[in-house]
Every structure is written in C-alpha cells, then in structure tokens.
C-alpha cells in the first residue's frame, strides 16, 4: 500500500508528512502498533470515498522516536 510506504519513509527520515485520502481500514492494525511504539501523528476526520464505502482520512506524521512494541512470547511444547 502506497500510504504505508510513504508513512515508513517519513518515519525513517524523521520528516513531517501529511498523506491525504488514506484508506484507513487497511492501516488500522499497523497504526495501532506504531502508536504503541511512540509514533507522533494526527488523523483527520473520516470521510467517505467516492464509492461511498471506503473510509478515508488525512494522516499527518511527525518525527518520532520509536521503541520496540511489546510482544508476548508463546512457548511451544514439543510432542514426543
């Protein structure tokens, strides 16, 4: 997805970037993880695309210091 590529480029280069007309339902999980990692961003109000179904937002990303997300380790038992 182009919006995620642009977002990643902004994060890596410590840039401020506004991406318009982002189909938010395709990025909700990624944005939740990035929020947990410390991403400084604003989402504009949702508005419908011309097709009336896709939810769009304008997304502004600012330079952020990201940290590793919390993860849960899952132990697997070997079957013998």
PDB file of N, CA and C in Angstrom:
ATOM      1  N   UNK A   1       0.836  -1.171   0.000  1.00  0.00           N
ATOM      2  CA  UNK A   1       0.000   0.000   0.000  1.00  0.00           C
ATOM      3  C   UNK A   1       0.886   1.241   0.000  1.00  0.00           C
ATOM      4  N   UNK A   2       0.556   2.181  -0.856  1.00  0.00           N
ATOM      5  CA  UNK A   2       1.366   3.384  -1.007  1.00  0.00           C
ATOM      6  C   UNK A   2       1.394   4.232   0.258  1.00  0.00           C
ATOM      7  N   UNK A   3       0.275   4.350   0.942  1.00  0.00           N
ATOM      8  CA  UNK A   3       0.230   5.186   2.145  1.00  0.00           C
ATOM      9  C   UNK A   3       1.201   4.673   3.198  1.00  0.00           C
ATOM     10  N   UNK A   4       1.285   3.355   3.378  1.00  0.00           N
ATOM     11  CA  UNK A   4       2.207   2.791   4.367  1.00  0.00           C
ATOM     12  C   UNK A   4       3.648   3.014   3.953  1.00  0.00           C
ATOM     13  N   UNK A   5       3.953   2.948   2.669  1.00  0.00           N
ATOM     14  CA  UNK A   5       5.311   3.219   2.178  1.00  0.00           C
ATOM     15  C   UNK A   5       5.701   4.662   2.454  1.00  0.00           C
ATOM     16  N   UNK A   6       4.777   5.586   2.207  1.00  0.00           N
ATOM     17  CA  UNK A   6       5.050   6.999   2.480  1.00  0.00           C
ATOM     18  C   UNK A   6       5.217   7.242   3.978  1.00  0.00           C
ATOM     19  N   UNK A   7       4.366   6.608   4.781  1.00  0.00           N
ATOM     20  CA  UNK A   7       4.457   6.735   6.234  1.00  0.00           C
ATOM     21  C   UNK A   7       5.812   6.218   6.725  1.00  0.00           C
ATOM     22  N   UNK A   8       6.238   5.060   6.236  1.00  0.00           N
ATOM     23  CA  UNK A   8       7.522   4.480   6.631  1.00  0.00           C
ATOM     24  C   UNK A   8       8.677   5.399   6.230  1.00  0.00           C
ATOM     25  N   UNK A   9       8.602   5.977   5.039  1.00  0.00           N
ATOM     26  CA  UNK A   9       9.656   6.891   4.594  1.00  0.00           C
ATOM     27  C   UNK A   9       9.745   8.111   5.508  1.00  0.00           C
ATOM     28  N   UNK A  10       8.595   8.637   5.927  1.00  0.00           N
ATOM     29  CA  UNK A  10       8.591   9.785   6.835  1.00  0.00           C
ATOM     30  C   UNK A  10       9.207   9.427   8.178  1.00  0.00           C
ATOM     31  N   UNK A  11       8.881   8.245   8.695  1.00  0.00           N
ATOM     32  CA  UNK A  11       9.421   7.813   9.989  1.00  0.00           C
ATOM     33  C   UNK A  11      10.933   7.642   9.904  1.00  0.00           C
ATOM     34  N   UNK A  12      11.399   6.964   8.869  1.00  0.00           N
ATOM     35  CA  UNK A  12      12.834   6.667   8.731  1.00  0.00           C
ATOM     36  C   UNK A  12      13.647   7.936   8.539  1.00  0.00           C
ATOM     37  N   UNK A  13      13.093   8.920   7.854  1.00  0.00           N
ATOM     38  CA  UNK A  13      13.830  10.155   7.592  1.00  0.00           C
ATOM     39  C   UNK A  13      13.537  11.264   8.606  1.00  0.00           C
ATOM     40  N   UNK A  14      12.793  10.926   9.672  1.00  0.00           N
ATOM     41  CA  UNK A  14      12.411  11.911  10.701  1.00  0.00           C
ATOM     42  C   UNK A  14      11.781  13.151  10.079  1.00  0.00           C
ATOM     43  N   UNK A  15      10.828  12.932   9.201  1.00  0.00           N
ATOM     44  CA  UNK A  15      10.175  14.023   8.475  1.00  0.00           C
ATOM     45  C   UNK A  15       8.730  14.180   8.921  1.00  0.00           C
ATOM     46  N   UNK A  16       8.207  15.378   8.703  1.00  0.00           N
ATOM     47  CA  UNK A  16       6.775  15.586   8.878  1.00  0.00           C
ATOM     48  C   UNK A  16       6.132  15.456   7.510  1.00  0.00           C
ATOM     49  N   UNK A  17       5.049  14.715   7.459  1.00  0.00           N
ATOM     50  CA  UNK A  17       4.403  14.448   6.185  1.00  0.00           C
ATOM     51  C   UNK A  17       2.906  14.310   6.399  1.00  0.00           C
ATOM     52  N   UNK A  18       2.119  14.912   5.518  1.00  0.00           N
ATOM     53  CA  UNK A  18       0.673  14.719   5.528  1.00  0.00           C
ATOM     54  C   UNK A  18       0.300  13.921   4.290  1.00  0.00           C
ATOM     55  N   UNK A  19      -0.376  12.816   4.506  1.00  0.00           N
ATOM     56  CA  UNK A  19      -0.834  11.951   3.429  1.00  0.00           C
ATOM     57  C   UNK A  19      -2.348  12.104   3.368  1.00  0.00           C
ATOM     58  N   UNK A  20      -2.859  12.518   2.232  1.00  0.00           N
ATOM     59  CA  UNK A  20      -4.295  12.761   2.078  1.00  0.00           C
ATOM     60  C   UNK A  20      -4.994  11.551   1.487  1.00  0.00           C
ATOM     61  N   UNK A  21      -6.248  11.383   1.889  1.00  0.00           N
ATOM     62  CA  UNK A  21      -7.131  10.347   1.349  1.00  0.00           C
ATOM     63  C   UNK A  21      -6.596   8.941   1.601  1.00  0.00           C
ATOM     64  N   UNK A  22      -6.172   8.692   2.840  1.00  0.00           N
ATOM     65  CA  UNK A  22      -5.665   7.373   3.229  1.00  0.00           C
ATOM     66  C   UNK A  22      -6.843   6.458   3.537  1.00  0.00           C
ATOM     67  N   UNK A  23      -6.924   5.283   2.890  1.00  0.00           N
ATOM     68  CA  UNK A  23      -7.985   4.322   3.221  1.00  0.00           C
ATOM     69  C   UNK A  23      -7.675   3.675   4.568  1.00  0.00           C
ATOM     70  N   UNK A  24      -8.244   4.220   5.623  1.00  0.00           N
ATOM     71  CA  UNK A  24      -7.846   3.903   6.993  1.00  0.00           C
ATOM     72  C   UNK A  24      -8.106   2.455   7.392  1.00  0.00           C
ATOM     73  N   UNK A  25      -9.127   1.818   6.836  1.00  0.00           N
ATOM     74  CA  UNK A  25      -9.399   0.440   7.258  1.00  0.00           C
ATOM     75  C   UNK A  25      -8.274  -0.510   6.894  1.00  0.00           C
ATOM     76  N   UNK A  26      -7.441  -0.144   5.939  1.00  0.00           N
ATOM     77  CA  UNK A  26      -6.322  -1.002   5.553  1.00  0.00           C
ATOM     78  C   UNK A  26      -5.088  -0.761   6.408  1.00  0.00           C
ATOM     79  N   UNK A  27      -5.087   0.304   7.215  1.00  0.00           N
ATOM     80  CA  UNK A  27      -3.915   0.637   8.028  1.00  0.00           C
ATOM     81  C   UNK A  27      -4.177   0.611   9.527  1.00  0.00           C
ATOM     82  N   UNK A  28      -5.377   0.276   9.949  1.00  0.00           N
ATOM     83  CA  UNK A  28      -5.719   0.373  11.371  1.00  0.00           C
ATOM     84  C   UNK A  28      -4.809  -0.461  12.260  1.00  0.00           C
ATOM     85  N   UNK A  29      -4.494  -1.675  11.884  1.00  0.00           N
ATOM     86  CA  UNK A  29      -3.634  -2.522  12.716  1.00  0.00           C
ATOM     87  C   UNK A  29      -2.225  -1.956  12.764  1.00  0.00           C
ATOM     88  N   UNK A  30      -1.681  -1.585  11.596  1.00  0.00           N
ATOM     89  CA  UNK A  30      -0.338  -1.026  11.553  1.00  0.00           C
ATOM     90  C   UNK A  30      -0.241   0.263  12.365  1.00  0.00           C
ATOM     91  N   UNK A  31      -1.252   1.121  12.255  1.00  0.00           N
ATOM     92  CA  UNK A  31      -1.243   2.370  13.019  1.00  0.00           C
ATOM     93  C   UNK A  31      -1.328   2.115  14.517  1.00  0.00           C
ATOM     94  N   UNK A  32      -2.089   1.108  14.926  1.00  0.00           N
ATOM     95  CA  UNK A  32      -2.183   0.776  16.352  1.00  0.00           C
ATOM     96  C   UNK A  32      -0.815   0.342  16.890  1.00  0.00           C
ATOM     97  N   UNK A  33      -0.086  -0.469  16.123  1.00  0.00           N
ATOM     98  CA  UNK A  33       1.245  -0.907  16.547  1.00  0.00           C
ATOM     99  C   UNK A  33       2.195   0.282  16.582  1.00  0.00           C
ATOM    100  N   UNK A  34       2.158   1.132  15.562  1.00  0.00           N
ATOM    101  CA  UNK A  34       3.035   2.308  15.534  1.00  0.00           C
ATOM    102  C   UNK A  34       2.714   3.278  16.668  1.00  0.00           C
ATOM    103  N   UNK A  35       1.440   3.412  17.030  1.00  0.00           N
ATOM    104  CA  UNK A  35       1.059   4.249  18.174  1.00  0.00           C
ATOM    105  C   UNK A  35       1.694   3.700  19.448  1.00  0.00           C
ATOM    106  N   UNK A  36       1.632   2.376  19.621  1.00  0.00           N
ATOM    107  CA  UNK A  36       2.243   1.735  20.787  1.00  0.00           C
ATOM    108  C   UNK A  36       3.756   1.959  20.810  1.00  0.00           C
ATOM    109  N   UNK A  37       4.355   2.053  19.632  1.00  0.00           N
ATOM    110  CA  UNK A  37       5.796   2.253  19.525  1.00  0.00           C
ATOM    111  C   UNK A  37       6.196   3.715  19.726  1.00  0.00           C
ATOM    112  N   UNK A  38       5.219   4.628  19.750  1.00  0.00           N
ATOM    113  CA  UNK A  38       5.515   6.030  20.008  1.00  0.00           C
ATOM    114  C   UNK A  38       5.375   6.958  18.815  1.00  0.00           C
ATOM    115  N   UNK A  39       4.689   6.542  17.775  1.00  0.00           N
ATOM    116  CA  UNK A  39       4.514   7.388  16.597  1.00  0.00           C
ATOM    117  C   UNK A  39       3.698   8.630  16.950  1.00  0.00           C
ATOM    118  N   UNK A  40       4.214   9.799  16.596  1.00  0.00           N
ATOM    119  CA  UNK A  40       3.523  11.065  16.787  1.00  0.00           C
ATOM    120  C   UNK A  40       2.773  11.369  15.490  1.00  0.00           C
ATOM    121  N   UNK A  41       1.456  11.288  15.539  1.00  0.00           N
ATOM    122  CA  UNK A  41       0.676  11.527  14.331  1.00  0.00           C
ATOM    123  C   UNK A  41      -0.715  12.039  14.687  1.00  0.00           C
ATOM    124  N   UNK A  42      -1.380  12.586  13.689  1.00  0.00           N
ATOM    125  CA  UNK A  42      -2.769  13.027  13.806  1.00  0.00           C
ATOM    126  C   UNK A  42      -3.553  12.440  12.656  1.00  0.00           C
ATOM    127  N   UNK A  43      -4.757  11.999  12.983  1.00  0.00           N
ATOM    128  CA  UNK A  43      -5.691  11.555  11.961  1.00  0.00           C
ATOM    129  C   UNK A  43      -6.775  12.603  11.844  1.00  0.00           C
ATOM    130  N   UNK A  44      -7.049  12.995  10.622  1.00  0.00           N
ATOM    131  CA  UNK A  44      -8.164  13.909  10.410  1.00  0.00           C
ATOM    132  C   UNK A  44      -9.483  13.167  10.571  1.00  0.00           C
ATOM    133  N   UNK A  45     -10.556  13.888  10.422  1.00  0.00           N
ATOM    134  CA  UNK A  45     -11.880  13.284  10.490  1.00  0.00           C
ATOM    135  C   UNK A  45     -12.091  12.339   9.317  1.00  0.00           C
ATOM    136  N   UNK A  46     -12.773  11.235   9.559  1.00  0.00           N
ATOM    137  CA  UNK A  46     -13.080  10.290   8.479  1.00  0.00           C
ATOM    138  C   UNK A  46     -14.088  10.895   7.522  1.00  0.00           C
ATOM    139  N   UNK A  47     -13.923  10.563   6.251  1.00  0.00           N
ATOM    140  CA  UNK A  47     -14.887  10.963   5.239  1.00  0.00           C
ATOM    141  C   UNK A  47     -14.970   9.850   4.196  1.00  0.00           C
ATOM    142  N   UNK A  48     -16.101   9.723   3.510  1.00  0.00           N
ATOM    143  CA  UNK A  48     -16.267   8.624   2.561  1.00  0.00           C
ATOM    144  C   UNK A  48     -15.583   8.906   1.223  1.00  0.00           C
ATOM    145  N   UNK A  49     -15.108   7.842   0.605  1.00  0.00           N
ATOM    146  CA  UNK A  49     -14.581   7.938  -0.754  1.00  0.00           C
ATOM    147  C   UNK A  49     -15.751   8.093  -1.728  1.00  0.00           C
ATOM    148  N   UNK A  50     -15.437   8.324  -2.976  1.00  0.00           N
ATOM    149  CA  UNK A  50     -16.480   8.498  -3.989  1.00  0.00           C
ATOM    150  C   UNK A  50     -17.362   7.260  -4.112  1.00  0.00           C
ATOM    151  N   UNK A  51     -16.804   6.082  -3.786  1.00  0.00           N
ATOM    152  CA  UNK A  51     -17.610   4.857  -3.896  1.00  0.00           C
ATOM    153  C   UNK A  51     -18.607   4.717  -2.749  1.00  0.00           C
ATOM    154  N   UNK A  52     -18.505   5.592  -1.738  1.00  0.00           N
ATOM    155  CA  UNK A  52     -19.442   5.583  -0.624  1.00  0.00           C
ATOM    156  C   UNK A  52     -19.178   4.508   0.417  1.00  0.00           C
ATOM    157  N   UNK A  53     -18.185   3.655   0.199  1.00  0.00           N
ATOM    158  CA  UNK A  53     -17.905   2.559   1.127  1.00  0.00           C
ATOM    159  C   UNK A  53     -16.568   2.713   1.847  1.00  0.00           C
ATOM    160  N   UNK A  54     -15.539   3.161   1.147  1.00  0.00           N
ATOM    161  CA  UNK A  54     -14.199   3.251   1.726  1.00  0.00           C
ATOM    162  C   UNK A  54     -14.102   4.453   2.645  1.00  0.00           C
ATOM    163  N   UNK A  55     -13.563   4.221   3.854  1.00  0.00           N
ATOM    164  CA  UNK A  55     -13.371   5.299   4.823  1.00  0.00           C
ATOM    165  C   UNK A  55     -11.985   5.908   4.611  1.00  0.00           C
ATOM    166  N   UNK A  56     -11.944   7.216   4.393  1.00  0.00           N
ATOM    167  CA  UNK A  56     -10.690   7.921   4.159  1.00  0.00           C
ATOM    168  C   UNK A  56     -10.386   8.875   5.301  1.00  0.00           C
ATOM    169  N   UNK A  57      -9.086   9.110   5.537  1.00  0.00           N
ATOM    170  CA  UNK A  57      -8.637  10.134   6.480  1.00  0.00           C
ATOM    171  C   UNK A  57      -7.409  10.811   5.894  1.00  0.00           C
ATOM    172  N   UNK A  58      -7.123  12.005   6.390  1.00  0.00           N
ATOM    173  CA  UNK A  58      -5.849  12.652   6.109  1.00  0.00           C
ATOM    174  C   UNK A  58      -4.979  12.374   7.324  1.00  0.00           C
ATOM    175  N   UNK A  59      -3.773  11.894   7.097  1.00  0.00           N
ATOM    176  CA  UNK A  59      -2.888  11.447   8.161  1.00  0.00           C
ATOM    177  C   UNK A  59      -1.615  12.285   8.156  1.00  0.00           C
ATOM    178  N   UNK A  60      -1.290  12.901   9.293  1.00  0.00           N
ATOM    179  CA  UNK A  60      -0.058  13.665   9.428  1.00  0.00           C
ATOM    180  C   UNK A  60       0.870  12.932  10.384  1.00  0.00           C
ATOM    181  N   UNK A  61       2.090  12.695   9.924  1.00  0.00           N
ATOM    182  CA  UNK A  61       3.114  12.015  10.713  1.00  0.00           C
ATOM    183  C   UNK A  61       4.207  13.027  11.022  1.00  0.00           C
ATOM    184  N   UNK A  62       4.646  13.045  12.277  1.00  0.00           N
ATOM    185  CA  UNK A  62       5.730  13.943  12.699  1.00  0.00           C
ATOM    186  C   UNK A  62       6.927  13.117  13.164  1.00  0.00           C
ATOM    187  N   UNK A  63       8.125  13.714  13.166  1.00  0.00           N
ATOM    188  CA  UNK A  63       9.302  12.969  13.635  1.00  0.00           C
ATOM    189  C   UNK A  63       9.038  12.361  15.010  1.00  0.00           C
ATOM    190  N   UNK A  64       9.386  11.097  15.157  1.00  0.00           N
ATOM    191  CA  UNK A  64       9.092  10.352  16.376  1.00  0.00           C
ATOM    192  C   UNK A  64      10.260   9.444  16.731  1.00  0.00           C
ATOM    193  N   UNK A  65      10.417   9.202  18.018  1.00  0.00           N
ATOM    194  CA  UNK A  65      11.394   8.223  18.490  1.00  0.00           C
ATOM    195  C   UNK A  65      10.615   6.954  18.790  1.00  0.00           C
ATOM    196  N   UNK A  66      10.784   5.938  17.946  1.00  0.00           N
ATOM    197  CA  UNK A  66      10.042   4.699  18.113  1.00  0.00           C
ATOM    198  C   UNK A  66      10.825   3.701  18.958  1.00  0.00           C
ATOM    199  N   UNK A  67      10.096   2.912  19.714  1.00  0.00           N
ATOM    200  CA  UNK A  67      10.686   1.833  20.507  1.00  0.00           C
ATOM    201  C   UNK A  67      10.010   0.531  20.097  1.00  0.00           C
ATOM    202  N   UNK A  68      10.659  -0.579  20.374  1.00  0.00           N
ATOM    203  CA  UNK A  68      10.096  -1.885  20.021  1.00  0.00           C
ATOM    204  C   UNK A  68       8.739  -2.070  20.681  1.00  0.00           C
ATOM    205  N   UNK A  69       7.797  -2.664  19.942  1.00  0.00           N
ATOM    206  CA  UNK A  69       6.483  -2.910  20.543  1.00  0.00           C
ATOM    207  C   UNK A  69       6.577  -4.039  21.559  1.00  0.00           C
ATOM    208  N   UNK A  70       5.656  -4.042  22.489  1.00  0.00           N
ATOM    209  CA  UNK A  70       5.641  -5.144  23.447  1.00  0.00           C
ATOM    210  C   UNK A  70       5.175  -6.394  22.704  1.00  0.00           C
ATOM    211  N   UNK A  71       5.803  -7.490  23.028  1.00  0.00           N
ATOM    212  CA  UNK A  71       5.419  -8.753  22.389  1.00  0.00           C
ATOM    213  C   UNK A  71       5.215  -9.793  23.455  1.00  0.00           C
ATOM    214  N   UNK A  72       4.481 -10.787  23.128  1.00  0.00           N
ATOM    215  CA  UNK A  72       4.248 -11.890  24.050  1.00  0.00           C
ATOM    216  C   UNK A  72       4.951 -13.106  23.475  1.00  0.00           C
ATOM    217  N   UNK A  73       5.707 -13.770  24.305  1.00  0.00           N
ATOM    218  CA  UNK A  73       6.333 -14.987  23.810  1.00  0.00           C
ATOM    219  C   UNK A  73       5.412 -16.156  24.090  1.00  0.00           C
ATOM    220  N   UNK A  74       5.329 -17.025  23.155  1.00  0.00           N
ATOM    221  CA  UNK A  74       4.475 -18.199  23.279  1.00  0.00           C
ATOM    222  C   UNK A  74       5.381 -19.417  23.301  1.00  0.00           C
ATOM    223  N   UNK A  75       5.261 -20.183  24.348  1.00  0.00           N
ATOM    224  CA  UNK A  75       6.084 -21.387  24.448  1.00  0.00           C
ATOM    225  C   UNK A  75       5.358 -22.529  23.752  1.00  0.00           C
ATOM    226  N   UNK A  76       6.119 -23.237  22.972  1.00  0.00           N
ATOM    227  CA  UNK A  76       5.573 -24.409  22.291  1.00  0.00           C
ATOM    228  C   UNK A  76       6.125 -25.663  22.975  1.00  0.00           C
ATOM    229  N   UNK A  77       5.248 -26.570  23.231  1.00  0.00           N
ATOM    230  CA  UNK A  77       5.692 -27.849  23.807  1.00  0.00           C
ATOM    231  C   UNK A  77       5.939 -28.817  22.665  1.00  0.00           C
ATOM    232  N   UNK A  78       7.075 -29.500  22.751  1.00  0.00           N
ATOM    233  CA  UNK A  78       7.333 -30.485  21.701  1.00  0.00           C
ATOM    234  C   UNK A  78       6.501 -31.730  21.998  1.00  0.00           C
ATOM    235  N   UNK A  79       6.058 -32.296  20.954  1.00  0.00           N
ATOM    236  CA  UNK A  79       5.253 -33.525  21.091  1.00  0.00           C
ATOM    237  C   UNK A  79       6.161 -34.708  20.850  1.00  0.00           C
ATOM    238  N   UNK A  80       6.147 -35.635  21.736  1.00  0.00           N
ATOM    239  CA  UNK A  80       7.069 -36.741  21.597  1.00  0.00           C
ATOM    240  C   UNK A  80       6.488 -38.043  21.405  1.00  0.00           C
TER     241      UNK A  80
END
